[in-house]
Amino acid sequence: MSDLLRQQFVLGYTYTRSTGPVVGRFLTELRQRKIVGTRGDDGRVFVPPMEFDPVTASALDEFVEVSDRGEVVSWCWISEPRDSHPFDEPFAWALVLLDGADVPMVHAVAAPEAEMHTGMRVQARWSEEPRGYITDIACFEPEVTQGEG
Amino acid sequence: MQYAAVTGIGQTQYKARRGDVSIAGLVHEAAQNALDDAGLGWDAIEAVIIGKAPDMFEGVIMPEVYLADALGCSGKPMLRVHTAGSVGGSTALVAASHVQSGTFRRVLTVTFEKQSESNAMWALSNPQPFSPHLNAGAGGYFAPIMREYMRRSGAPWDTGIKVAVKDRLHGSRNPLNHLQMPEITMQEVEESPMLWDPIRFLESCPSSDGACAMVIADEGLAKEGPKAPVWIRGGAMRSEPTMYAGRDEVNPQAGRDCAADVYAQAGIDDPRKQLDCAEVYVPFSWYEPMWLENLGFAEEGEGWKLTMDGATSLDEGGDIPWNCSGGVLCSNPIGASGMIRFAEAARQVRGDAGAHQVVGARTALGHAYGGGAQFYAMWVVSVDK
């Protein structure tokens, strides 16, 4: 019987993305170490911002700056980080509800596993040179309040 | 079957690059324009039928999922249509069938392409293992078919040039168009670079960003709209394989069958006489004479005579103007291009086509083709039910 041949091949193309006025503004504000959301028709503040209201479909253009501090509403511990993860050390993926926002956003929390809990207060650790990427927020870490030093 | 009518039409400006909007912003703009045109809010829509050319173009897989919010689909049925370049036409027909069947009373249908973000040139010429890479692109694929048409028909060499000029002159009447070339001449087209013999640069469609949307409603709701309903008198789709023994690529069977079906539904036996105008998918100039024959406007081998006699030209007072909007040769957001043909046919019938209006148009054909000239979608729309 003859060999049945098989061969791997790679398929890839180059693309461009236009972020538009809403996601674009969110990313641009990150460069100033600011986090903005949009206000939905029912008054809720979406962070990251949504371009269109998920209920009414109207274009959302009222930007609201929110805090870079907030609360963990849910989390999952990554005990063995992989190469594509943001840290070599174990960390948590968490839904963080920023102060002033009405929906949580996903981000990484760098904290000891023993400290992780739903309801824990966290604050953003900004990257040294923000450039308009979501990774300008390097991660969230346990909040340090005034007086704690 | 229920009667169905177009009650709202919305288009975006067509441009090389809509860098001011995301893909979601682009489709929302067309949809909002269609709703405004129909005098409706998002609540009035029962379902959304969306189409675009293959996902590989922008590299966003299943973009309809991400676009649900932008199209008001929360809690509503949404369906995606895939038929390559003909998808704009097929999507309109799928939307119409949801009304004709009585499944929904009023639907929104939207199609788009954002070529500035995509790789449409090569994304359909994928390299395959054990083979050299074809790397043809659409122009390279269709060029030998156009050459064969020239050989068979004995058409004058400059027929394609005439189409390129005619459609750009038509297109300069339509402010939505990407290409605006009111001063174009036969000489300018002839002197433009030869890309894929016999197709020169100016005989080829541009790469555009844009979206097109329509609202389609049943008889009762259509009569409530602020504008006169445009009745869908017939709709048909046909497909054939890219390759099979005996395939006639110049005059494909699927195109002829699709035309015969849509004409039978609309009661048309002489399209040149009974239609007032047509919006036909002509991305490369020579496809006008080829489709004139495939769609029964001329006998086989005679299509070029209509083109050269000015029969398809608004400016020359032709009896059957083709692509008064400027057609695909003036704007080509691929996934939307077929729907633009369908929508522009409806605008003609509604009498609101602006400076490219065919005076007194009552019945018009919208046509789209795609893939290796293997997918066809057509509708006939009319002021009469």
Coordinates of C-alpha atoms in Angstrom, one line a residue:
Chain A
M1 CA 0.0 0.0 0.0
S2 CA 1.3 3.4 -0.9
D3 CA 1.9 6.1 1.7
L4 CA -1.0 8.3 2.5
L5 CA 0.6 11.7 2.7
R6 CA -0.2 14.5 5.2
Q7 CA 1.3 17.9 5.6
Q8 CA 0.9 20.8 8.0
F9 CA 0.5 24.3 6.6
V10 CA 0.1 27.7 8.2
L11 CA -2.7 30.1 7.2
G12 CA -2.4 33.7 8.2
Y13 CA -3.2 37.2 7.0
T14 CA -2.6 40.7 8.2
Y15 CA -5.6 42.8 9.3
T16 CA -6.3 46.2 10.6
R17 CA -8.8 47.3 13.3
S18 CA -10.5 50.6 13.8
T19 CA -11.6 51.0 17.4
G20 CA -14.3 53.6 16.7
P21 CA -15.2 56.5 19.0
V22 CA -16.1 54.5 22.1
V23 CA -13.6 51.8 22.5
G24 CA -11.0 54.1 20.9
R25 CA -11.7 56.7 23.6
F26 CA -11.4 54.1 26.4
L27 CA -8.0 53.1 25.1
T28 CA -6.8 56.6 24.6
E29 CA -7.8 57.5 28.2
L30 CA -5.8 54.6 29.5
R31 CA -2.7 56.4 28.3
Q32 CA -3.6 59.1 30.8
R33 CA -4.1 56.5 33.5
K34 CA -7.9 57.1 33.4
I35 CA -10.7 54.6 33.1
V36 CA -13.9 55.7 31.3
G37 CA -17.2 54.0 30.7
T38 CA -20.4 54.9 28.9
R39 CA -23.7 55.5 30.5
G40 CA -26.5 53.3 29.2
D41 CA -30.1 54.5 28.5
D42 CA -31.1 53.0 31.9
G43 CA -28.4 55.0 33.7
R44 CA -26.0 52.1 34.2
V45 CA -22.3 52.8 33.6
F46 CA -20.6 50.2 31.5
V47 CA -16.9 49.7 31.9
P48 CA -15.2 48.9 29.6
P49 CA -17.6 51.1 27.6
M50 CA -20.2 49.7 25.2
E51 CA -20.8 51.4 21.9
F52 CA -24.5 50.5 21.8
D53 CA -27.0 50.0 24.5
P54 CA -27.6 46.3 25.0
V55 CA -31.3 46.9 25.5
T56 CA -32.3 49.8 23.3
A57 CA -29.5 49.6 20.6
S58 CA -29.0 53.3 20.8
A59 CA -25.5 54.7 20.3
L60 CA -24.0 55.6 23.6
D61 CA -21.9 58.7 23.8
E62 CA -22.0 59.9 27.4
F63 CA -18.6 59.1 28.9
V64 CA -18.2 58.7 32.6
E65 CA -14.8 58.5 34.4
V66 CA -14.7 55.9 37.1
S67 CA -12.2 55.1 39.8
D68 CA -9.3 52.8 39.3
R69 CA -10.3 51.1 42.6
G70 CA -13.1 48.7 43.2
E71 CA -14.2 45.4 44.5
V72 CA -13.8 41.7 43.4
V73 CA -17.2 40.2 42.7
S74 CA -15.9 36.9 41.5
W75 CA -12.6 35.2 40.9
C76 CA -10.7 32.1 39.9
W77 CA -7.2 31.1 41.0
I78 CA -4.6 30.3 38.4
S79 CA -2.2 28.1 40.3
E80 CA 0.0 27.2 37.2
P81 CA 0.3 30.1 34.9
R82 CA 1.0 29.4 31.2
D83 CA 3.3 31.3 28.9
S84 CA 0.5 33.6 27.6
H85 CA -0.6 34.6 31.1
P86 CA 0.4 38.0 32.5
F87 CA 2.4 36.6 35.4
D88 CA 4.8 33.8 36.1
E89 CA 3.6 33.6 39.6
P90 CA 0.1 32.2 40.5
F91 CA -2.6 34.9 40.3
A92 CA -6.4 35.3 40.0
W93 CA -8.6 36.2 37.1
A94 CA -11.3 38.3 38.6
L95 CA -14.4 40.3 37.8
V96 CA -13.7 43.7 39.3
L97 CA -16.5 46.2 39.9
L98 CA -14.8 49.6 39.8
D99 CA -16.2 52.4 42.0
G100 CA -18.6 54.3 39.8
A101 CA -19.3 51.4 37.4
D102 CA -22.4 49.2 37.3
V103 CA -20.9 46.2 35.6
P104 CA -17.7 44.4 36.5
M105 CA -14.8 43.9 34.1
V106 CA -12.4 41.0 33.8
H107 CA -8.8 41.6 34.8
A108 CA -5.9 39.9 36.6
V109 CA -5.4 40.3 40.4
A110 CA -1.9 39.9 41.8
A111 CA -2.4 38.9 45.5
P112 CA -1.6 35.9 47.7
E113 CA -4.2 33.2 47.3
A114 CA -5.0 33.4 51.0
E115 CA -6.0 37.1 50.6
M116 CA -8.3 36.5 47.6
H117 CA -12.0 36.7 48.5
T118 CA -15.2 38.0 47.0
G119 CA -15.7 41.5 48.2
M120 CA -12.0 42.3 48.5
R121 CA -11.0 45.8 47.7
V122 CA -8.4 46.2 44.9
Q123 CA -6.7 49.0 43.0
A124 CA -5.1 49.2 39.6
R125 CA -1.4 48.9 39.3
W126 CA -0.6 51.0 36.2
S127 CA 2.2 50.1 33.8
E128 CA 5.3 52.3 33.6
E129 CA 4.5 53.6 30.1
P130 CA 0.8 53.4 29.3
R131 CA 0.3 53.2 25.5
G132 CA -3.4 52.7 25.0
Y133 CA -3.7 48.9 25.6
I134 CA -5.8 47.2 28.2
T135 CA -2.5 46.0 29.7
D136 CA -1.8 49.6 30.7
I137 CA -3.6 48.3 33.7
A138 CA -0.8 45.9 34.6
C139 CA -3.1 44.2 37.1
F140 CA -5.2 44.9 40.2
E141 CA -3.7 44.4 43.6
P142 CA -5.0 44.7 47.2
E143 CA -6.1 48.2 48.0
V144 CA -3.8 50.3 50.1
T145 CA -5.9 53.0 52.0
Q146 CA -4.5 56.2 53.5
G147 CA -2.9 55.5 56.8
E148 CA -1.9 52.0 55.9
G149 CA 1.2 53.6 54.2
Chain B
M1 CA -47.5 33.4 0.7
Q2 CA -47.8 36.8 2.3
Y3 CA -46.9 39.9 0.3
A4 CA -43.7 41.6 1.4
A5 CA -42.4 45.1 0.7
V6 CA -39.3 47.2 1.4
T7 CA -40.4 50.0 3.7
G8 CA -37.0 51.4 4.7
I9 CA -33.6 51.8 3.0
G10 CA -30.4 52.9 4.7
Q11 CA -26.9 53.2 3.4
T12 CA -23.6 54.5 4.7
Q13 CA -21.2 56.7 2.8
Y14 CA -18.9 54.4 0.8
K15 CA -15.3 55.2 1.2
A16 CA -11.8 53.6 1.0
R17 CA -11.5 53.8 4.7
R18 CA -14.2 54.5 7.4
G19 CA -11.5 54.9 10.1
D20 CA -14.0 57.0 12.2
V21 CA -16.1 53.9 13.1
S22 CA -15.7 50.4 14.3
I23 CA -17.4 47.5 12.4
A24 CA -20.3 47.8 14.8
G25 CA -20.5 51.5 14.2
L26 CA -20.7 51.0 10.5
V27 CA -23.5 48.4 10.5
H28 CA -25.4 50.4 13.1
E29 CA -25.2 53.6 10.9
A30 CA -26.8 51.8 7.9
A31 CA -29.5 50.1 10.1
Q32 CA -30.4 53.4 11.9
N33 CA -30.7 55.1 8.5
A34 CA -33.1 52.3 7.3
L35 CA -35.2 52.6 10.5
D36 CA -35.3 56.4 10.1
D37 CA -36.3 56.0 6.5
A38 CA -39.1 53.7 7.6
G39 CA -40.2 56.0 10.4
L40 CA -39.5 53.2 13.0
G41 CA -37.6 52.6 16.2
W42 CA -35.7 49.5 17.1
D43 CA -38.7 48.1 19.0
A44 CA -40.6 47.7 15.8
I45 CA -38.2 45.0 14.5
E46 CA -39.0 41.4 15.2
A47 CA -35.8 39.8 13.8
V48 CA -32.5 40.7 12.2
I49 CA -31.0 39.0 9.1
I50 CA -27.4 39.8 8.6
G51 CA -24.9 39.0 5.9
K52 CA -21.3 39.6 4.9
A53 CA -18.7 38.1 2.7
P54 CA -16.5 35.3 4.3
D55 CA -15.2 35.8 7.8
M56 CA -11.7 35.4 6.6
F57 CA -11.9 38.9 5.0
E58 CA -11.8 40.9 8.2
G59 CA -10.6 37.9 10.3
V60 CA -13.5 38.3 12.7
I61 CA -15.1 34.9 13.0
M62 CA -18.9 35.0 13.4
P63 CA -19.0 38.8 13.6
E64 CA -22.8 38.6 14.0
V65 CA -22.3 37.6 17.6
Y66 CA -20.3 40.8 18.4
L67 CA -22.8 42.9 16.3
A68 CA -26.0 41.8 18.2
D69 CA -26.0 44.9 20.5
A70 CA -25.3 47.3 17.6
L71 CA -28.3 45.9 15.8
G72 CA -30.8 45.7 18.6
C73 CA -30.9 41.9 18.6
S74 CA -31.1 41.5 22.4
G75 CA -33.9 39.0 22.9
K76 CA -34.6 38.7 19.2
P77 CA -33.9 36.1 16.6
M78 CA -30.8 36.8 14.5
L79 CA -29.7 34.9 11.4
R80 CA -26.4 35.1 9.5
V81 CA -26.3 34.4 5.7
H82 CA -23.2 33.2 3.9
T83 CA -23.0 33.2 0.1
A84 CA -19.7 35.0 -0.7
G85 CA -20.0 38.1 -2.9
S86 CA -23.7 37.5 -3.6
V87 CA -24.5 37.5 0.1
G88 CA -26.0 41.0 0.0
G89 CA -28.7 39.8 -2.4
S90 CA -29.2 36.4 -0.6
T91 CA -29.5 38.2 2.7
A92 CA -32.3 40.4 1.4
L93 CA -34.1 37.3 0.0
V94 CA -33.7 35.4 3.3
A95 CA -35.2 38.4 5.1
A96 CA -38.0 38.7 2.6
S97 CA -38.8 35.0 3.0
H98 CA -39.2 35.4 6.7
V99 CA -42.0 37.9 6.0
Q100 CA -43.5 36.1 3.0
S101 CA -43.8 32.9 5.1
G102 CA -45.6 34.7 7.8
T103 CA -42.9 33.9 10.4
F104 CA -42.3 37.6 11.2
R105 CA -44.2 40.7 10.2
R106 CA -41.3 43.1 10.0
V107 CA -37.6 42.4 9.8
L108 CA -34.4 44.4 9.6
T109 CA -31.7 43.1 7.1
V110 CA -28.1 44.4 7.1
T111 CA -25.0 43.6 5.2
F112 CA -21.5 45.1 5.4
E113 CA -17.8 44.9 4.6
K114 CA -15.0 46.9 6.0
Q115 CA -12.3 46.3 3.4
S116 CA -9.9 48.8 5.0
E117 CA -9.7 46.3 7.9
S118 CA -9.6 43.2 5.8
N119 CA -7.5 41.1 3.5
A120 CA -10.1 40.5 0.8
M121 CA -7.5 40.4 -2.0
W122 CA -5.9 37.1 -0.8
A123 CA -8.1 35.7 1.8
L124 CA -10.0 33.6 -0.7
S125 CA -6.8 32.3 -2.4
N126 CA -5.7 30.2 0.6
P127 CA -2.5 28.3 0.1
Q128 CA -3.1 24.5 0.1
P129 CA -0.7 21.7 1.0
F130 CA 0.8 19.7 -1.9
S131 CA 0.0 22.5 -4.3
P132 CA 1.6 25.7 -5.6
H133 CA -0.1 28.8 -4.2
L134 CA -2.6 30.1 -6.9
N135 CA -2.5 33.6 -5.5
A136 CA -5.0 34.8 -8.2
G137 CA -7.5 37.0 -6.5
A138 CA -10.8 37.8 -8.1
G139 CA -9.5 39.7 -11.1
G140 CA -7.1 37.0 -12.0
Y141 CA -9.8 34.3 -11.7
F142 CA -12.3 36.2 -13.9
A143 CA -9.9 37.5 -16.5
P144 CA -9.7 34.4 -18.7
I145 CA -13.5 34.1 -18.5
M146 CA -13.8 37.6 -19.9
R147 CA -11.2 36.8 -22.6
E148 CA -13.3 33.8 -23.6
Y149 CA -16.4 36.0 -23.8
M150 CA -14.5 38.3 -26.1
R151 CA -13.4 35.4 -28.3
R152 CA -16.9 33.9 -28.6
S153 CA -18.8 37.1 -29.1
G154 CA -16.3 39.1 -31.3
A155 CA -17.1 42.1 -29.1
P156 CA -15.1 45.2 -29.8
W157 CA -12.0 45.5 -27.6
D158 CA -13.2 48.7 -25.9
T159 CA -16.6 47.4 -24.8
G160 CA -15.2 47.1 -21.2
I161 CA -13.9 50.6 -21.4
K162 CA -17.3 51.9 -22.4
V163 CA -18.9 50.2 -19.3
A164 CA -16.2 51.6 -17.0
V165 CA -16.9 55.1 -18.2
K166 CA -20.7 54.7 -18.3
D167 CA -20.9 53.4 -14.7
R168 CA -18.5 56.1 -13.4
L169 CA -20.6 58.8 -15.1
H170 CA -23.7 57.3 -13.5
G171 CA -21.9 57.1 -10.2
S172 CA -21.0 60.8 -10.2
R173 CA -24.8 61.4 -9.8
N174 CA -24.8 59.4 -6.5
P175 CA -23.1 61.2 -3.6
L176 CA -22.8 58.0 -1.6
N177 CA -20.2 56.5 -3.9
H178 CA -16.6 55.9 -3.0
L179 CA -15.4 56.7 -6.5
Q180 CA -16.4 60.1 -7.9
M181 CA -15.2 60.5 -11.4
P182 CA -17.4 62.9 -13.3
E183 CA -14.6 63.8 -15.8
I184 CA -13.6 60.2 -16.7
T185 CA -12.9 59.5 -20.4
M186 CA -12.5 56.5 -22.6
Q187 CA -8.9 57.5 -23.1
E188 CA -8.2 57.7 -19.4
V189 CA -9.6 54.2 -18.8
E190 CA -7.6 52.8 -21.8
E191 CA -4.4 54.3 -20.5
S192 CA -4.8 53.0 -16.9
P193 CA -2.5 50.1 -16.1
M194 CA -3.5 46.6 -17.3
L195 CA -4.1 44.5 -14.2
W196 CA -5.4 41.2 -15.4
D197 CA -5.7 41.2 -19.2
P198 CA -8.3 42.3 -20.4
I199 CA -9.1 44.2 -17.2
R200 CA -7.4 47.6 -16.7
F201 CA -7.2 49.4 -13.3
L202 CA -10.1 51.6 -14.1
E203 CA -12.2 48.7 -15.4
S204 CA -12.1 47.2 -11.9
C205 CA -14.1 47.8 -8.8
P206 CA -12.6 49.7 -5.8
S207 CA -12.2 48.3 -2.3
S208 CA -14.7 50.1 0.0
D209 CA -16.0 50.3 3.5
G210 CA -19.7 50.4 3.8
A211 CA -23.0 48.9 5.0
C212 CA -26.5 48.7 3.6
A213 CA -29.8 47.9 5.4
M214 CA -33.4 47.5 4.6
V215 CA -36.6 47.1 6.5
I216 CA -39.0 44.5 5.0
A217 CA -42.6 44.3 6.2
D218 CA -45.8 42.5 5.4
E219 CA -48.7 44.1 3.6
G220 CA -50.5 45.5 6.6
L221 CA -47.4 47.1 8.2
A222 CA -46.0 48.2 4.9
K223 CA -49.0 50.4 4.2
E224 CA -48.4 52.2 7.6
G225 CA -45.0 53.5 6.6
P226 CA -44.3 57.1 5.6
K227 CA -43.1 56.1 2.2
A228 CA -44.8 54.1 -0.6
P229 CA -44.0 50.3 -0.1
V230 CA -41.8 48.7 -2.8
W231 CA -43.3 45.3 -3.4
I232 CA -41.1 42.3 -3.8
R233 CA -42.6 40.6 -6.9
G234 CA -40.1 37.8 -7.1
G235 CA -36.9 36.5 -5.6
A236 CA -34.7 33.6 -6.5
M237 CA -31.3 32.1 -5.7
R238 CA -29.3 29.5 -7.6
S239 CA -25.8 28.0 -7.1
E240 CA -23.5 25.7 -9.1
P241 CA -20.1 24.3 -8.3
T242 CA -17.0 26.3 -9.2
M243 CA -15.9 23.5 -11.5
Y244 CA -17.6 20.7 -13.2
A245 CA -17.3 18.9 -16.5
G246 CA -19.0 21.0 -19.2
R247 CA -19.5 24.1 -17.0
D248 CA -20.1 27.2 -19.1
E249 CA -18.3 29.9 -17.0
V250 CA -19.1 32.6 -19.5
N251 CA -22.8 32.1 -19.4
P252 CA -23.4 30.0 -16.2
Q253 CA -26.4 27.8 -16.0
A254 CA -27.2 28.9 -12.4
G255 CA -27.5 32.5 -13.5
R256 CA -29.8 31.7 -16.4
D257 CA -32.0 29.5 -14.1
C258 CA -32.1 32.1 -11.4
A259 CA -33.2 34.8 -13.9
A260 CA -35.9 32.5 -15.4
D261 CA -37.3 31.8 -12.0
V262 CA -37.4 35.4 -10.8
Y263 CA -38.9 36.5 -14.1
A264 CA -41.6 33.8 -14.0
Q265 CA -42.6 34.9 -10.5
A266 CA -42.8 38.5 -11.6
G267 CA -44.6 37.8 -14.8
I268 CA -41.8 39.0 -17.0
D269 CA -41.1 37.4 -20.4
D270 CA -39.2 40.2 -22.0
P271 CA -36.9 41.8 -19.4
R272 CA -35.5 44.5 -21.6
K273 CA -39.0 45.7 -22.3
Q274 CA -40.8 45.0 -19.1
L275 CA -38.1 46.2 -16.6
D276 CA -37.4 50.0 -16.4
C277 CA -33.9 49.6 -15.1
A278 CA -31.6 47.1 -13.4
E279 CA -28.9 47.1 -10.7
V280 CA -26.6 44.3 -11.7
Y281 CA -23.4 43.1 -10.0
V282 CA -20.6 44.2 -12.4
P283 CA -17.3 44.3 -10.5
F284 CA -15.3 44.1 -13.7
S285 CA -16.4 46.0 -16.8
W286 CA -16.8 43.1 -19.1
Y287 CA -19.4 41.5 -16.8
E288 CA -22.0 44.0 -18.1
P289 CA -22.2 42.5 -21.6
M290 CA -21.8 39.0 -20.2
W291 CA -24.7 39.4 -17.8
L292 CA -26.9 41.2 -20.4
E293 CA -26.9 37.8 -22.1
N294 CA -27.0 35.6 -19.0
L295 CA -30.1 37.6 -17.7
G296 CA -31.9 37.5 -21.0
F297 CA -31.6 41.2 -22.0
A298 CA -29.9 40.2 -25.2
E299 CA -29.3 37.0 -27.3
E300 CA -26.1 35.1 -26.7
G301 CA -23.2 36.9 -28.3
E302 CA -25.2 40.2 -28.6
G303 CA -24.9 41.7 -25.1
W304 CA -22.0 44.0 -26.1
K305 CA -24.2 45.7 -28.7
L306 CA -26.6 47.1 -26.0
T307 CA -23.6 48.4 -24.2
M308 CA -22.0 50.0 -27.3
D309 CA -25.3 51.4 -28.5
G310 CA -25.9 53.2 -25.2
A311 CA -29.0 51.1 -24.3
T312 CA -27.7 50.7 -20.7
S313 CA -26.7 54.3 -20.3
L314 CA -28.7 56.9 -18.5
D315 CA -26.7 59.7 -20.0
E316 CA -27.3 58.4 -23.6
G317 CA -31.0 58.0 -22.9
G318 CA -30.8 54.2 -23.2
D319 CA -34.0 52.2 -23.0
I320 CA -32.7 49.9 -20.2
P321 CA -30.3 51.7 -18.0
W322 CA -28.1 49.4 -15.9
N323 CA -26.4 50.5 -12.7
C324 CA -27.7 54.1 -12.5
S325 CA -26.3 54.2 -9.0
G326 CA -22.8 53.7 -10.4
G327 CA -22.8 50.0 -9.4
V328 CA -20.0 47.9 -8.0
L329 CA -17.5 49.8 -10.2
C330 CA -18.1 52.9 -8.0
S331 CA -18.4 51.3 -4.5
N332 CA -17.6 47.8 -3.4
P333 CA -18.0 47.0 0.2
I334 CA -18.2 43.3 -0.9
G335 CA -20.7 41.8 1.6
A336 CA -23.0 44.8 1.1
S337 CA -22.6 45.2 -2.6
G338 CA -25.4 42.8 -3.5
M339 CA -27.8 44.4 -1.1
I340 CA -26.9 47.8 -2.5
R341 CA -28.0 46.6 -5.9
F342 CA -31.3 45.3 -4.4
A343 CA -31.8 48.5 -2.4
E344 CA -31.0 50.8 -5.4
A345 CA -33.5 48.9 -7.5
A346 CA -36.0 49.6 -4.7
R347 CA -35.1 53.3 -4.6
Q348 CA -35.7 53.6 -8.4
V349 CA -39.1 52.1 -8.0
R350 CA -39.9 54.3 -5.1
G351 CA -38.8 57.3 -7.1
D352 CA -36.3 58.6 -4.6
A353 CA -33.0 57.8 -6.3
G354 CA -32.1 61.4 -6.5
A355 CA -30.0 62.5 -9.5
H356 CA -29.7 59.0 -10.8
Q357 CA -33.4 58.4 -10.9
V358 CA -34.8 56.8 -14.0
V359 CA -37.9 58.9 -14.7
G360 CA -41.1 56.9 -14.2
A361 CA -39.4 53.7 -13.1
R362 CA -42.0 51.2 -11.9
T363 CA -40.3 47.8 -12.0
A364 CA -36.6 47.0 -11.5
L365 CA -34.2 44.1 -11.2
G366 CA -31.6 43.7 -8.4
H367 CA -28.9 41.2 -9.0
A368 CA -25.9 39.8 -7.2
Y369 CA -23.3 37.1 -7.9
G370 CA -20.5 35.6 -5.9
G371 CA -17.8 33.0 -5.5
G372 CA -16.4 31.9 -8.8
A373 CA -19.5 33.3 -10.6
Q374 CA -21.4 30.4 -9.0
F375 CA -23.9 31.9 -6.5
Y376 CA -26.8 34.0 -7.8
A377 CA -29.4 36.1 -6.0
M378 CA -32.0 38.3 -7.8
W379 CA -35.2 40.1 -7.0
V380 CA -37.7 42.1 -9.0
V381 CA -39.4 44.9 -7.2
S382 CA -42.3 47.1 -8.3
V383 CA -44.7 49.8 -7.4
D384 CA -47.4 47.3 -8.1
K385 CA -48.1 44.5 -5.8

